[in-house]
Amino acid sequence: MLLMAPVGVLAAIGLTWLCGGWVDARIADAEEAGERLRELEPGFEVAEVCLAEGGAGALVAGRYDQGPAIAVLFANGDGLVSRVLRAADLRGVEVGEGGLLRIRTRDFTSPVIDLRLDPAKVEGWRRRLASGEAEHG
Amino acid sequence: MGEPLPNMVLLAIPAFAVLVTLEIAAWRLARRGRYETRDTAASLTMGIVNLGIGVATGALIVGAHELAYHHRIFDLDRSWWVFLLCFLGQDLAYYWFHRLAHERRWMWASHVVHHSSRHYNLSTALRQTWTGTLSLAFIFTLPLALLGFEPIMILFFAGLSLVYQFWIHTEVIRTMGPFEWVFNTPSHHRVHHAFNPRYLDANYAGVLILWDRLFGTFVAEDPAEPPRYGLVKNLGTFNPLKIAFHEWVAIGRDVAGSRSLREVLGYTWGPPGWSTDGSRKTSAILKAQWRERELAGAAERPTLGSSASS
């Protein structure tokens, strides 16, 4: 019975894939980004949203726990994951080609978060994150 | 020692496969529930490895129960009332194990795995820890062996409880009428898997929801607030190794940075979310903040009387 279990596991995974279960979450607009963040981080007061290319994620500035804060939303499968970015949690923020913002965190499960932003805005967000605007998050 | 009793989990594996297939069909054909391929792969991988670890550590767990049974207080046979008492005792022990697995970080580090899926389906039931023995889950039923219940009977009911808890991990079944009063059901357990602040730390039951009603941890599912499944801080990965060990790694980091025994104890046996500087949030804090927001919202909303007069 135990030896048959891996076969059943592979069959179930294949079946979900055939049924269209491989889906990446997308954010339609700034309003939805705000709504999702408020669900994931109750109490976060959204002030400004910067959507990533194709709605694959977002940076959100606002207030959290009585202080200014920046949060990031990114997709993990069909779900969105949030992180309120505290300065202590950041290992670095880099800008790459084509508007790539690479956020390196101390988070074991998501050490690197890549967002492709409007190239005109990406350096501004890098500076805001690196300067400690996220300090109070 | 009496005749061996069947291993219910092994016997149930074919039923698990059939029910998962039926639930996937219900998702596609009737739009009930939801599956995501990578999430399912992670859950089932966790389940398979858990089974293997169970075989490897089984001797230790059986040995601990045999040792306790060797020093038993009563000699209990296999009459129907002994089976009934053993079922109730195992289910009560499960309630307290499960409650502490949410309230003490050392135990949460193992149990968090089961709650790390953003989905609530039958594959989520199989997303099981690899470090259950390390988190001391087995010690909760040792008093039953010490009382005189046969270890094999205790482990039989532990297996039966796991099998019972499999089918309640579904969104396909809404509510079950009077059954909801006494037994753990899909509705009650959806609440348990939700991270909406109002649903946090509730419904720890294995088979009988009566324990939650008795100890004040019961929360009913509110149709106006659908459960959002997962963790307060959701994982950004489907990697089974990271899922299995992320909280242990976090404990290790916190302990490494601790400056006193009090901090070490807080980070290992305090509630999940405890921190020296208060920069993180326990579920008690999250619930309190939610209540404050609810009260503030209620105060801002005009009552029927005031809106009619204005």
Short mmCIF file of C-alpha atoms in Angstrom, two decimals:
data_model
loop_
_atom_site.label_atom_id
_atom_site.label_comp_id
_atom_site.label_asym_id
_atom_site.label_seq_id
_atom_site.Cartn_x
_atom_site.Cartn_y
_atom_site.Cartn_z
CA MET A 1 0.00 0.00 0.00
CA LEU A 2 2.81 2.36 1.02
CA LEU A 3 4.67 1.68 -2.24
CA MET A 4 1.60 2.58 -4.32
CA ALA A 5 1.28 5.98 -2.63
CA PRO A 6 3.89 7.78 -4.82
CA VAL A 7 2.01 6.64 -7.93
CA GLY A 8 -1.20 8.12 -6.55
CA VAL A 9 0.61 11.35 -5.69
CA LEU A 10 1.99 11.74 -9.22
CA ALA A 11 -1.44 10.96 -10.69
CA ALA A 12 -3.12 13.61 -8.50
CA ILE A 13 -0.51 16.25 -9.39
CA GLY A 14 -0.88 15.44 -13.09
CA LEU A 15 -4.65 15.61 -12.84
CA THR A 16 -4.65 19.08 -11.27
CA TRP A 17 -2.24 20.26 -14.00
CA LEU A 18 -4.45 18.83 -16.75
CA CYS A 19 -7.43 20.56 -15.14
CA GLY A 20 -5.71 23.95 -15.40
CA GLY A 21 -4.39 24.16 -11.86
CA TRP A 22 -1.06 25.84 -12.72
CA VAL A 23 -2.04 29.47 -12.24
CA ASP A 24 -0.07 32.58 -11.27
CA ALA A 25 -1.86 35.27 -9.28
CA ARG A 26 -2.26 38.65 -10.96
CA ILE A 27 -3.33 42.04 -9.57
CA ALA A 28 -5.74 43.90 -11.83
CA ASP A 29 -5.17 47.44 -10.59
CA ALA A 30 -4.06 49.64 -7.69
CA GLU A 31 -7.43 49.33 -5.99
CA GLU A 32 -7.20 45.53 -5.93
CA ALA A 33 -3.61 45.73 -4.65
CA GLY A 34 -4.85 47.86 -1.76
CA GLU A 35 -7.69 45.47 -1.00
CA ARG A 36 -5.46 42.40 -1.05
CA LEU A 37 -2.87 44.08 1.18
CA ARG A 38 -5.49 45.11 3.72
CA GLU A 39 -6.65 41.47 3.85
CA LEU A 40 -3.12 40.15 4.30
CA GLU A 41 -1.87 42.91 6.61
CA PRO A 42 -4.92 44.08 8.58
CA GLY A 43 -4.53 47.69 9.66
CA PHE A 44 -2.27 48.73 6.79
CA GLU A 45 -3.41 52.16 5.55
CA VAL A 46 -2.67 52.30 1.84
CA ALA A 47 -1.45 55.64 0.44
CA GLU A 48 0.36 54.81 -2.80
CA VAL A 49 0.55 51.75 -5.06
CA CYS A 50 3.09 50.89 -7.75
CA LEU A 51 1.98 47.87 -9.80
CA ALA A 52 4.57 45.53 -11.27
CA GLU A 53 4.48 44.59 -14.94
CA GLY A 54 1.48 42.43 -15.79
CA GLY A 55 0.15 42.77 -12.25
CA ALA A 56 2.66 40.17 -11.02
CA GLY A 57 3.16 42.10 -7.78
CA ALA A 58 3.12 45.58 -6.28
CA LEU A 59 4.87 47.91 -3.90
CA VAL A 60 2.56 49.71 -1.52
CA ALA A 61 3.45 52.71 0.63
CA GLY A 62 1.34 53.80 3.55
CA ARG A 63 1.08 53.60 7.31
CA TYR A 64 1.26 50.53 9.52
CA ASP A 65 1.39 50.39 13.29
CA GLN A 66 1.41 54.22 13.60
CA GLY A 67 4.40 54.66 11.30
CA PRO A 68 5.21 55.03 7.59
CA ALA A 69 5.76 51.70 5.90
CA ILE A 70 6.33 50.03 2.56
CA ALA A 71 4.91 46.62 1.78
CA VAL A 72 5.42 44.30 -1.16
CA LEU A 73 2.89 41.96 -2.75
CA PHE A 74 4.09 39.11 -4.93
CA ALA A 75 2.61 35.96 -6.41
CA ASN A 76 3.28 32.48 -5.12
CA GLY A 77 1.22 30.25 -7.36
CA ASP A 78 -2.37 31.48 -7.46
CA GLY A 79 -2.00 33.27 -4.12
CA LEU A 80 -0.54 36.65 -3.26
CA VAL A 81 2.03 36.90 -0.49
CA SER A 82 2.73 40.11 1.42
CA ARG A 83 5.69 41.39 3.37
CA VAL A 84 5.81 44.63 5.30
CA LEU A 85 9.43 45.57 4.59
CA ARG A 86 11.21 46.49 7.79
CA ALA A 87 14.75 47.80 7.38
CA ALA A 88 15.99 45.00 9.64
CA ASP A 89 14.53 42.41 7.26
CA LEU A 90 16.26 43.77 4.14
CA ARG A 91 19.64 42.57 2.92
CA GLY A 92 19.72 44.85 -0.11
CA VAL A 93 17.76 46.47 -2.92
CA GLU A 94 19.12 46.51 -6.46
CA VAL A 95 17.98 47.84 -9.80
CA GLY A 96 18.51 45.73 -12.93
CA GLU A 97 17.77 46.20 -16.60
CA GLY A 98 14.27 46.85 -17.91
CA GLY A 99 12.91 48.21 -14.63
CA LEU A 100 13.85 45.19 -12.53
CA LEU A 101 13.78 45.84 -8.79
CA ARG A 102 15.44 43.02 -6.83
CA ILE A 103 14.63 43.01 -3.12
CA ARG A 104 16.88 40.75 -1.05
CA THR A 105 15.39 39.81 2.30
CA ARG A 106 16.34 37.76 5.34
CA ASP A 107 13.16 35.72 4.84
CA PHE A 108 14.05 32.01 4.57
CA THR A 109 11.09 31.22 2.29
CA SER A 110 11.44 34.19 -0.08
CA PRO A 111 15.00 35.55 0.08
CA VAL A 112 14.75 37.29 -3.30
CA ILE A 113 11.68 39.15 -4.57
CA ASP A 114 11.86 40.41 -8.15
CA LEU A 115 9.43 43.01 -9.43
CA ARG A 116 9.50 44.57 -12.90
CA LEU A 117 8.36 48.18 -12.45
CA ASP A 118 7.97 51.19 -14.71
CA PRO A 119 11.66 52.02 -15.52
CA ALA A 120 10.96 55.66 -14.74
CA LYS A 121 9.91 54.80 -11.18
CA VAL A 122 12.19 51.95 -10.24
CA GLU A 123 15.15 54.02 -9.00
CA GLY A 124 12.84 56.10 -6.83
CA TRP A 125 11.46 53.01 -5.12
CA ARG A 126 14.95 51.59 -4.68
CA ARG A 127 16.02 54.80 -2.96
CA ARG A 128 12.94 54.84 -0.72
CA LEU A 129 13.53 51.26 0.39
CA ALA A 130 17.29 51.70 0.84
CA SER A 131 16.91 54.97 2.74
CA GLY A 132 14.93 53.27 5.46
CA GLU A 133 11.47 54.56 4.63
CA ALA A 134 10.43 51.01 5.44
CA GLU A 135 12.03 51.38 8.87
CA HIS A 136 8.82 51.56 10.82
CA GLY A 137 6.96 48.73 9.10
CA MET B 1 -1.28 -7.86 25.26
CA GLY B 2 -4.24 -8.57 22.94
CA GLU B 3 -4.48 -9.12 19.21
CA PRO B 4 -3.08 -6.34 16.99
CA LEU B 5 -5.54 -3.69 15.78
CA PRO B 6 -5.49 -2.46 12.15
CA ASN B 7 -3.40 0.56 11.05
CA MET B 8 -6.25 2.81 9.95
CA VAL B 9 -4.05 5.30 8.06
CA LEU B 10 -2.54 2.62 5.80
CA LEU B 11 -5.94 1.06 5.20
CA ALA B 12 -7.39 4.44 4.24
CA ILE B 13 -4.80 5.31 1.55
CA PRO B 14 -6.96 3.99 -1.36
CA ALA B 15 -9.92 5.99 -0.03
CA PHE B 16 -7.70 9.11 0.16
CA ALA B 17 -6.83 8.67 -3.54
CA VAL B 18 -10.45 8.16 -4.62
CA LEU B 19 -11.73 11.14 -2.59
CA VAL B 20 -8.99 13.50 -3.84
CA THR B 21 -9.90 12.51 -7.42
CA LEU B 22 -13.60 13.13 -6.74
CA GLU B 23 -12.84 16.50 -5.18
CA ILE B 24 -10.71 17.55 -8.18
CA ALA B 25 -13.70 16.57 -10.37
CA ALA B 26 -16.01 18.65 -8.16
CA TRP B 27 -13.63 21.63 -8.53
CA ARG B 28 -13.63 21.42 -12.32
CA LEU B 29 -17.24 20.42 -12.94
CA ALA B 30 -19.15 22.15 -10.13
CA ARG B 31 -16.72 24.98 -9.22
CA ARG B 32 -16.63 23.79 -5.60
CA GLY B 33 -13.27 24.12 -3.81
CA ARG B 34 -9.97 24.95 -5.53
CA TYR B 35 -6.71 23.20 -6.41
CA GLU B 36 -3.33 24.65 -7.48
CA THR B 37 -0.85 22.21 -9.00
CA ARG B 38 2.30 23.36 -7.15
CA ASP B 39 0.40 23.62 -3.87
CA THR B 40 -0.97 20.10 -4.32
CA ALA B 41 2.50 18.78 -5.23
CA ALA B 42 3.97 20.36 -2.08
CA SER B 43 1.17 19.00 0.14
CA LEU B 44 1.37 15.47 -1.20
CA THR B 45 5.18 15.42 -1.03
CA MET B 46 4.97 16.48 2.61
CA GLY B 47 2.45 13.68 3.18
CA ILE B 48 4.53 10.95 1.55
CA VAL B 49 7.70 11.88 3.46
CA ASN B 50 5.65 12.11 6.67
CA LEU B 51 4.52 8.52 6.13
CA GLY B 52 8.14 7.40 5.71
CA ILE B 53 9.24 9.27 8.83
CA GLY B 54 6.31 7.74 10.69
CA VAL B 55 7.60 4.27 9.82
CA ALA B 56 11.14 5.26 10.89
CA THR B 57 10.15 6.83 14.23
CA GLY B 58 7.27 4.47 14.98
CA ALA B 59 9.40 2.25 17.19
CA LEU B 60 10.34 5.20 19.41
CA ILE B 61 6.71 6.24 19.86
CA VAL B 62 5.47 2.70 20.47
CA GLY B 63 8.41 2.14 22.85
CA ALA B 64 7.55 5.25 24.90
CA HIS B 65 3.93 4.09 25.20
CA GLU B 66 5.01 0.54 26.10
CA LEU B 67 7.28 1.95 28.81
CA ALA B 68 4.42 4.00 30.27
CA TYR B 69 2.09 0.98 30.00
CA HIS B 70 4.63 -1.13 31.88
CA HIS B 71 4.08 1.19 34.87
CA ARG B 72 0.28 1.29 34.43
CA ILE B 73 -2.06 2.07 37.29
CA PHE B 74 -5.02 -0.09 36.17
CA ASP B 75 -5.33 -3.30 34.17
CA LEU B 76 -7.88 -2.46 31.48
CA ASP B 77 -9.24 -5.12 29.12
CA ARG B 78 -10.90 -4.72 25.73
CA SER B 79 -14.51 -4.36 26.81
CA TRP B 80 -16.68 -1.86 24.92
CA TRP B 81 -16.51 0.78 27.66
CA VAL B 82 -12.69 0.63 27.67
CA PHE B 83 -12.72 1.28 23.91
CA LEU B 84 -15.16 4.15 24.46
CA LEU B 85 -13.05 5.68 27.25
CA CYS B 86 -9.89 5.27 25.18
CA PHE B 87 -11.55 7.04 22.23
CA LEU B 88 -12.63 9.92 24.49
CA GLY B 89 -9.22 10.06 26.19
CA GLN B 90 -7.32 10.06 22.89
CA ASP B 91 -9.60 12.74 21.45
CA LEU B 92 -9.16 14.91 24.57
CA ALA B 93 -5.37 14.40 24.44
CA TYR B 94 -5.47 15.40 20.76
CA TYR B 95 -7.37 18.60 21.61
CA TRP B 96 -4.68 19.66 24.10
CA PHE B 97 -1.82 18.62 21.85
CA HIS B 98 -3.37 20.61 19.01
CA ARG B 99 -4.11 23.65 21.14
CA LEU B 100 -0.56 23.77 22.47
CA ALA B 101 0.76 23.19 18.94
CA HIS B 102 -0.77 26.59 18.16
CA GLU B 103 0.14 28.31 21.42
CA ARG B 104 3.78 27.22 21.96
CA ARG B 105 6.33 28.01 19.28
CA TRP B 106 8.40 24.80 19.71
CA MET B 107 5.34 22.76 18.80
CA TRP B 108 4.07 25.29 16.26
CA ALA B 109 7.38 24.96 14.35
CA SER B 110 6.25 21.46 13.46
CA HIS B 111 2.49 22.00 13.11
CA VAL B 112 2.81 25.20 11.03
CA VAL B 113 3.51 22.94 8.03
CA HIS B 114 -0.09 21.72 8.02
CA HIS B 115 -1.38 25.31 7.96
CA SER B 116 1.00 26.63 5.31
CA SER B 117 -1.23 25.97 2.29
CA ARG B 118 -3.34 28.83 0.93
CA HIS B 119 -5.86 26.21 -0.15
CA TYR B 120 -8.32 24.12 1.76
CA ASN B 121 -8.86 20.81 0.06
CA LEU B 122 -8.23 17.14 0.70
CA SER B 123 -4.59 17.44 -0.35
CA THR B 124 -4.14 20.00 2.45
CA ALA B 125 -5.09 17.25 4.91
CA LEU B 126 -2.04 15.32 3.75
CA ARG B 127 0.36 18.29 4.17
CA GLN B 128 1.89 16.89 7.33
CA THR B 129 4.98 17.70 9.35
CA TRP B 130 8.30 15.88 9.19
CA THR B 131 9.29 16.92 12.71
CA GLY B 132 6.34 15.79 14.82
CA THR B 133 8.48 13.61 17.07
CA LEU B 134 10.92 16.49 17.67
CA SER B 135 8.01 18.69 18.76
CA LEU B 136 6.99 16.04 21.32
CA ALA B 137 3.54 15.42 19.88
CA PHE B 138 3.52 11.84 21.18
CA ILE B 139 3.81 12.71 24.88
CA PHE B 140 0.16 13.77 25.08
CA THR B 141 -1.16 10.21 24.92
CA LEU B 142 1.40 8.75 27.35
CA PRO B 143 -0.90 9.37 30.37
CA LEU B 144 -3.47 7.06 28.74
CA ALA B 145 -0.91 4.24 28.65
CA LEU B 146 0.00 5.02 32.23
CA LEU B 147 -3.68 4.70 33.16
CA GLY B 148 -3.71 1.21 31.66
CA PHE B 149 -5.02 1.58 28.10
CA GLU B 150 -3.12 -0.73 25.73
CA PRO B 151 -0.66 1.24 23.58
CA ILE B 152 -2.01 -0.47 20.47
CA MET B 153 -5.52 0.71 21.34
CA ILE B 154 -4.30 4.29 21.84
CA LEU B 155 -2.43 4.25 18.52
CA PHE B 156 -5.48 2.71 16.81
CA PHE B 157 -7.62 5.67 17.89
CA ALA B 158 -4.84 8.11 16.97
CA GLY B 159 -4.89 6.63 13.46
CA LEU B 160 -8.68 6.71 13.36
CA SER B 161 -8.60 10.40 14.36
CA LEU B 162 -6.21 11.18 11.50
CA VAL B 163 -8.44 9.35 9.04
CA TYR B 164 -11.52 11.18 10.40
CA GLN B 165 -9.77 14.51 10.00
CA PHE B 166 -8.94 13.80 6.36
CA TRP B 167 -12.44 14.24 4.93
CA ILE B 168 -13.19 17.48 6.79
CA HIS B 169 -10.54 19.34 4.74
CA THR B 170 -12.95 20.34 2.03
CA GLU B 171 -14.99 23.28 0.76
CA VAL B 172 -17.32 20.95 -1.14
CA ILE B 173 -19.45 20.26 1.97
CA ARG B 174 -20.98 23.43 3.45
CA THR B 175 -22.70 22.50 6.74
CA MET B 176 -24.07 19.28 8.18
CA GLY B 177 -27.04 20.19 10.38
CA PRO B 178 -27.17 18.69 13.91
CA PHE B 179 -23.91 16.79 13.23
CA GLU B 180 -22.20 20.19 13.67
CA TRP B 181 -23.22 20.30 17.35
CA VAL B 182 -21.13 17.31 18.41
CA PHE B 183 -18.58 16.51 15.71
CA ASN B 184 -15.75 18.34 13.98
CA THR B 185 -16.96 19.13 10.46
CA PRO B 186 -15.66 20.81 7.29
CA SER B 187 -17.27 24.08 8.42
CA HIS B 188 -15.64 24.02 11.87
CA HIS B 189 -12.27 23.05 10.48
CA ARG B 190 -12.36 25.74 7.75
CA VAL B 191 -12.45 28.23 10.62
CA HIS B 192 -9.42 26.52 12.15
CA HIS B 193 -7.42 26.90 8.92
CA ALA B 194 -8.32 30.56 8.39
CA PHE B 195 -6.03 33.48 9.17
CA ASN B 196 -8.83 36.08 9.36
CA PRO B 197 -8.16 37.61 12.79
CA ARG B 198 -11.62 36.67 14.09
CA TYR B 199 -10.98 33.00 13.32
CA LEU B 200 -7.46 32.72 14.78
CA ASP B 201 -6.75 30.04 17.41
CA ALA B 202 -10.11 28.31 17.33
CA ASN B 203 -11.61 24.84 16.80
CA TYR B 204 -8.75 22.56 17.83
CA ALA B 205 -10.91 19.43 17.93
CA GLY B 206 -9.95 16.13 16.38
CA VAL B 207 -13.25 14.24 16.19
CA LEU B 208 -15.50 15.83 18.82
CA ILE B 209 -16.05 19.60 18.58
CA LEU B 210 -17.49 19.30 22.11
CA TRP B 211 -14.00 19.94 23.55
CA ASP B 212 -13.87 23.40 21.92
CA ARG B 213 -17.35 24.18 23.17
CA LEU B 214 -16.30 23.00 26.66
CA PHE B 215 -12.97 24.89 26.82
CA GLY B 216 -14.19 28.10 25.15
CA THR B 217 -12.26 27.88 21.88
CA PHE B 218 -15.21 27.27 19.57
CA VAL B 219 -15.88 29.80 16.79
CA ALA B 220 -18.63 29.22 14.22
CA GLU B 221 -18.06 29.91 10.54
CA ASP B 222 -19.73 33.18 9.55
CA PRO B 223 -21.13 33.07 5.98
CA ALA B 224 -20.56 36.85 5.84
CA GLU B 225 -16.84 36.39 6.33
CA PRO B 226 -15.41 33.57 4.19
CA PRO B 227 -12.25 32.02 5.63
CA ARG B 228 -8.93 33.06 4.06
CA TYR B 229 -6.65 30.08 4.35
CA GLY B 230 -2.99 29.97 5.29
CA LEU B 231 -0.74 31.72 7.77
CA VAL B 232 -0.70 35.21 9.23
CA LYS B 233 2.62 35.54 7.38
CA ASN B 234 2.25 33.35 4.32
CA LEU B 235 5.14 31.47 2.78
CA GLY B 236 6.63 32.58 -0.54
CA THR B 237 7.59 29.07 -1.63
CA PHE B 238 6.37 25.61 -2.59
CA ASN B 239 9.73 24.02 -1.76
CA PRO B 240 8.92 21.13 0.66
CA LEU B 241 12.27 21.45 2.45
CA LYS B 242 11.65 25.14 3.17
CA ILE B 243 8.06 24.42 4.19
CA ALA B 244 9.23 21.69 6.58
CA PHE B 245 11.98 23.64 8.28
CA HIS B 246 11.26 27.38 7.92
CA GLU B 247 10.00 27.90 11.47
CA TRP B 248 12.84 25.82 12.95
CA VAL B 249 15.29 28.04 11.03
CA ALA B 250 13.51 31.12 12.38
CA ILE B 251 13.73 29.77 15.94
CA GLY B 252 17.44 29.07 15.43
CA ARG B 253 18.06 32.64 14.24
CA ASP B 254 16.11 34.12 17.14
CA VAL B 255 17.88 31.97 19.71
CA ALA B 256 21.26 32.81 18.18
CA GLY B 257 20.45 36.51 18.65
CA SER B 258 19.11 36.14 22.19
CA ARG B 259 20.89 37.87 25.07
CA SER B 260 19.34 36.08 28.06
CA LEU B 261 17.71 32.82 29.11
CA ARG B 262 14.37 34.65 29.24
CA GLU B 263 14.71 35.55 25.56
CA VAL B 264 15.71 31.98 24.63
CA LEU B 265 12.66 30.62 26.46
CA GLY B 266 10.43 33.27 24.91
CA TYR B 267 11.58 32.42 21.39
CA THR B 268 11.25 28.67 21.91
CA TRP B 269 8.27 28.19 24.23
CA GLY B 270 6.51 31.56 24.03
CA PRO B 271 3.52 32.00 21.76
CA PRO B 272 4.27 32.21 18.01
CA GLY B 273 4.86 35.87 17.16
CA TRP B 274 6.43 36.71 20.55
CA SER B 275 9.45 39.01 20.34
CA THR B 276 11.59 40.91 22.80
CA ASP B 277 10.89 44.31 21.23
CA GLY B 278 7.22 43.67 20.42
CA SER B 279 7.89 44.18 16.71
CA ARG B 280 6.00 40.99 15.84
CA LYS B 281 2.43 40.08 16.59
CA THR B 282 0.99 37.10 18.43
CA SER B 283 -2.47 35.93 17.48
CA ALA B 284 -3.78 37.44 20.73
CA ILE B 285 -2.49 40.86 19.60
CA LEU B 286 -3.92 40.38 16.10
CA LYS B 287 -7.31 39.49 17.55
CA ALA B 288 -7.24 42.46 19.93
CA GLN B 289 -6.36 44.84 17.07
CA TRP B 290 -9.17 43.34 14.97
CA ARG B 291 -11.65 43.91 17.83
CA GLU B 292 -10.48 47.53 18.14
CA ARG B 293 -11.00 48.10 14.42
CA GLU B 294 -14.43 46.44 14.59
CA LEU B 295 -15.45 48.65 17.51
CA ALA B 296 -14.12 51.77 15.78
CA GLY B 297 -15.97 50.78 12.60
CA ALA B 298 -19.20 50.17 14.51
CA ALA B 299 -18.88 53.56 16.22
CA GLU B 300 -18.44 55.30 12.85
CA ARG B 301 -21.37 53.48 11.19
CA PRO B 302 -24.68 55.34 11.70
CA THR B 303 -27.39 53.32 13.45
CA LEU B 304 -30.79 52.92 11.78
CA GLY B 305 -32.29 55.46 14.20
CA SER B 306 -29.69 58.13 13.64
CA SER B 307 -29.72 57.70 9.86
CA ALA B 308 -33.51 58.02 9.83
CA SER B 309 -33.41 61.21 11.86
CA SER B 310 -30.62 62.83 9.88
#
